[in-house]
Amino acid sequence: MSPLSLDLSPDLFPALTEAQADPDGPGAHRPALHFGDRSLTYGELAATASPLAARVAEAGRIAVWATPTLETAVAVVAALLAGVPAVPLNPKSGESELGHIVSDSAPTLALAAPGTQLPPALAALERLDIDTSAPTTSLPSPGAPDPESPALIVYTSGTTGPPKGAVIPRRAIATTLDALADAWQWTGDDVLVHGLPLFHVHGLILGILGPLRRGGSVRHLGRFETAGVARELSEGATMLFGVPTMYHRIAETLPDDPALAKALARARLLVSGSAALPVHDHERIAQATGRRVIERYGMTETLMNTSVRADGEPRAGTVGVPLPGVELRLTEEDGTTAVEAYDGETVGEIQVRGPNLFTEYLNRPEATAAAFTEDGWFRTGDMAVRDPDGYVRIVGRKATDLIKSGGYKIGAGEIENALLEHPGVREAAVTGEPDADLGERIVAWIVPADSQSPPTVDELADHVARRLAPHKRPRVVHHLDALPRNDMGKIMKRALTHD
Ligand code: MCA
Ligand code: AMP
């Protein structure tokens, strides 16, 4: 591990501060954000975000309607400048999920792009349009907030119940981004391309705040498409971030797309995360481009924990070594005895400690307490082994009721609850099964209320998409006469296999 001095400075974006102090200096003219044909330099971003920061400075918390647009990036930067916690909302959230997030996080303001229609769940909030047409002068930002103060509240699914809000302090954002800069030799000269959503850690913290902290720039694709990746990498972008589904789609496209292969070959760094990238996709990409994708491992609650380093050996199937400042251990089944072996085969739960961690689950003290050991290690629930040289290989998850589909974490329980609200469903169980594109796909096992006219897969998919979110919809539905249960009446999910 290389030494790193952790900068806990509350100034998250030195390049923005510099552009604000010297609007005519060279730093102010450097590109910061590109979304399609819309872009802002650091000077323009300072001039746009600082008046917005002044307007939200008195708000307790703000909700950001996190469309994949310039407005979302500007709104989140403004909230960070003001020291006001922001709750990024998935604009495709269904009514119950959105209702839960809004009542749980209790924002006082909703920020959205002009002209966007907001759903009824946000109707009670004061609305503020995000104006990106930079005014002429930038206002001074409000005073420097405490590094421990909350920066973002990001909602993440658990095995049961509705999503929990992970409170992420400024200190965690600064340290995780600086640790990644060390691991990836990430500088202000880098130009990042990605098409990730902006309401999760990967797309928002790594993908937008990361380049801004370095004084570099990001080119967001609006939506992920291999053609956009090829275009941006051939026009000067140096890094690509994506979830495994995106790299899988790249691997599928490469044989028929020499321009994509050429563009990827030019990239300085191709990074995958949020779920495991299958070795087969690693190998197909390496063969077609001569470049190896590197993986990093993180979690909403911990931001980033490990990565294959830019100056290290890329090794498919591993997530590399702990990042500077992050303590990582594997523990035995009791959750407290450390596994000492570095033998590539002794499995333990990953636990982490360090300045990258969240503070708490909002309004959930018991859930927060349960997530940590007595001596402050966060229990990730991920199972792993360590190679002799410290490389971590994730081999599974403790909870079978958590599904990773397209890089999204989805709890089986929240989908079961939604399915049970459908009048055609008497009983429901949800599992994940392997899917070449999504990693895992959501499978619903239902006992219909009327076996003569069971609800169709489309009907149930729409029902779940409307209540929760489209990525939580079941892709496959099996009808059963009864769910397999043990003597205690508990559903035996392992018995749910189809022939
Ligand atoms: C389909 N759609 C529907 C329905 N069916 N809409 C409403 N009702 C329905 N019944 C719509 C979808 O909204 C979507 O719309 C389109 O049809 C296709 O849907 P889907 O198949 O789900 O999308 P996809 O194209 O297959 O998406 C693949 C994807 C996506 C692009 C890879 O899964 C994705 O963006 N994943 C990223 C997840 C992520 O960022 N995870 C990070 C969290 P439309 O076409 O308009 O979109 S993890 C994290 O942050 C930690 C810290 C970490 O380690 O990174
Ligand atoms: P989330 O709760 O959506 O932030 O997802 C966090 C989870 O994603 C982790 O607990 C891991 O299970 C998984 N994850 C993230 N990155 C990787 C990776 N590179 N390889 C395997 N799993 C990963």
Short mmCIF file of C-alpha atoms in Angstrom, two decimals, residues 138 159 184 246 310 341 368 441-442:
data_model
loop_
_atom_site.label_atom_id
_atom_site.label_comp_id
_atom_site.label_asym_id
_atom_site.label_seq_id
_atom_site.Cartn_x
_atom_site.Cartn_y
_atom_site.Cartn_z
CA SER A 138 -20.45 34.22 -8.89
CA THR A 159 -33.02 -7.79 2.53
CA TRP A 184 -5.55 5.03 -10.31
CA MET A 246 -22.10 -2.25 -19.58
CA ALA A 310 -3.11 1.31 -12.06
CA ALA A 341 -5.03 -16.79 6.12
CA THR A 368 -26.90 1.33 12.18
CA ARG A 441 -32.25 -11.41 -12.97
CA ILE A 442 -35.23 -11.13 -10.64
#
